[in-house]
XYZ file of C-alpha atoms in Angstrom:
124
model
C 6.715 -18.913 -6.158
C 8.186 -19.018 -2.868
C 8.777 -16.162 0.004
C 12.553 -15.860 -1.262
C 11.748 -14.815 -4.811
C 8.612 -12.521 -3.739
C 11.054 -11.031 -1.147
C 13.647 -10.549 -4.039
C 11.347 -8.689 -5.747
C 10.355 -6.585 -3.351
C 13.814 -5.782 -2.762
C 14.526 -4.860 -6.321
C 11.518 -2.350 -5.989
C 12.463 -0.513 -3.708
C 13.536 3.000 -5.113
C 14.185 5.524 -1.936
C 13.821 9.136 -3.467
C 12.327 12.617 -2.489
C 9.597 13.793 -4.336
C 9.573 17.425 -3.364
C 10.597 19.417 -0.634
C 8.140 17.710 1.956
C 7.501 14.277 0.365
C 9.493 10.943 -0.366
C 9.082 7.680 -1.641
C 10.245 4.217 -2.129
C 11.796 3.593 1.294
C 9.469 0.435 1.833
C 8.550 -2.054 -1.089
C 6.180 -4.515 -1.430
C 5.622 -7.394 -3.564
C 2.093 -9.638 -3.573
C 1.427 -12.630 -5.130
C -2.566 -13.261 -6.315
C -4.324 -16.680 -6.484
C -4.052 -16.355 -10.372
C -0.232 -16.552 -10.154
C 0.373 -12.721 -11.034
C 2.806 -10.685 -8.696
C 1.996 -6.931 -8.044
C 4.444 -4.023 -6.343
C 4.214 -0.501 -5.179
C 6.166 1.646 -2.837
C 5.135 3.984 0.086
C 4.843 7.664 -0.578
C 5.245 9.573 2.538
C 3.923 12.861 2.814
C 3.420 15.202 5.778
C -0.224 15.715 5.565
C -1.392 12.121 5.926
C -2.557 11.693 2.136
C 0.406 9.344 1.377
C 0.157 5.305 1.282
C 1.922 2.297 2.072
C 3.698 0.364 -0.252
C 1.042 -2.785 0.286
C -1.631 -0.097 -0.860
C -0.010 0.510 -3.975
C 0.646 -2.609 -4.886
C -3.235 -3.647 -3.736
C -4.359 -0.853 -6.168
C -1.810 -2.648 -9.273
C -3.714 -5.673 -8.394
C -7.250 -4.489 -8.543
C -6.594 -2.314 -11.633
C -5.416 -5.241 -13.547
C -8.785 -7.165 -12.444
C -7.708 -9.488 -9.051
C -8.364 -8.946 -5.665
C -7.455 -12.448 -4.174
C -3.773 -12.240 -2.340
C -2.073 -15.403 -1.438
C 1.231 -13.945 -0.269
C 2.870 -10.696 0.226
C 6.061 -9.575 1.799
C 7.086 -5.497 2.236
C 10.632 -5.053 2.990
C 12.178 -1.936 4.510
C 14.907 -0.103 2.825
C 17.426 -1.927 4.348
C 15.554 -5.007 2.884
C 14.408 -6.563 5.842
C 10.731 -7.698 5.885
C 8.285 -5.542 7.855
C 4.678 -6.268 9.006
C 2.167 -4.434 6.998
C 0.427 -1.696 9.350
C -3.294 -2.085 10.867
C -4.637 0.114 8.227
C -2.894 -2.349 5.360
C -4.340 -5.588 7.407
C -7.849 -4.500 7.087
C -7.338 -2.906 3.757
C -6.324 -6.449 2.072
C -8.917 -8.553 4.237
C -11.443 -6.080 2.581
C -10.131 -6.823 -0.958
C -11.698 -10.599 -0.678
C -13.266 -12.519 1.792
C -10.755 -15.213 1.936
C -7.503 -12.686 1.831
C -7.369 -13.280 5.849
C -5.748 -16.340 4.616
C -3.136 -14.647 3.097
C 0.443 -15.175 4.045
C 2.726 -12.807 5.232
C 6.443 -12.896 5.459
C 7.696 -11.173 8.576
C 11.422 -10.992 9.784
C 11.419 -14.695 11.808
C 8.407 -16.381 10.365
C 5.210 -16.506 8.075
C 2.156 -15.664 9.297
C -1.225 -15.218 7.912
C -3.209 -11.921 7.603
C -5.484 -13.596 10.171
C -2.831 -13.804 12.646
C -2.138 -10.277 12.329
C -5.928 -9.129 12.200
C -7.266 -11.583 15.046
C -10.533 -9.411 16.150
C -11.477 -8.040 12.431
C -14.551 -6.274 12.522
C -16.755 -7.976 10.116
């Protein structure tokens, strides 16, 4: 699967909405491709107290729930459909799920990089 297809899946996963008087979800969506060729998606959940989580975390949780942990490609998109890089927490989180996930390709607005490129001085 190429990044164009993976990005389309992420865009189709977007679903911005209000959850409650102080929480929202779906303004960012992520799609990741595993070594086994499966795609997992997720959306962000934004809460004022910091207990929410990113779309990449949601997609990774779905992947782990299904019994996988090796990510080969990932793309996250903002509600405008443009790719955005994973935050530092997501970069580290994904790297800790499999020893080779630092090789995962990440789609940015204008290029493809690896998680290792985005997280060059990992704590391991």
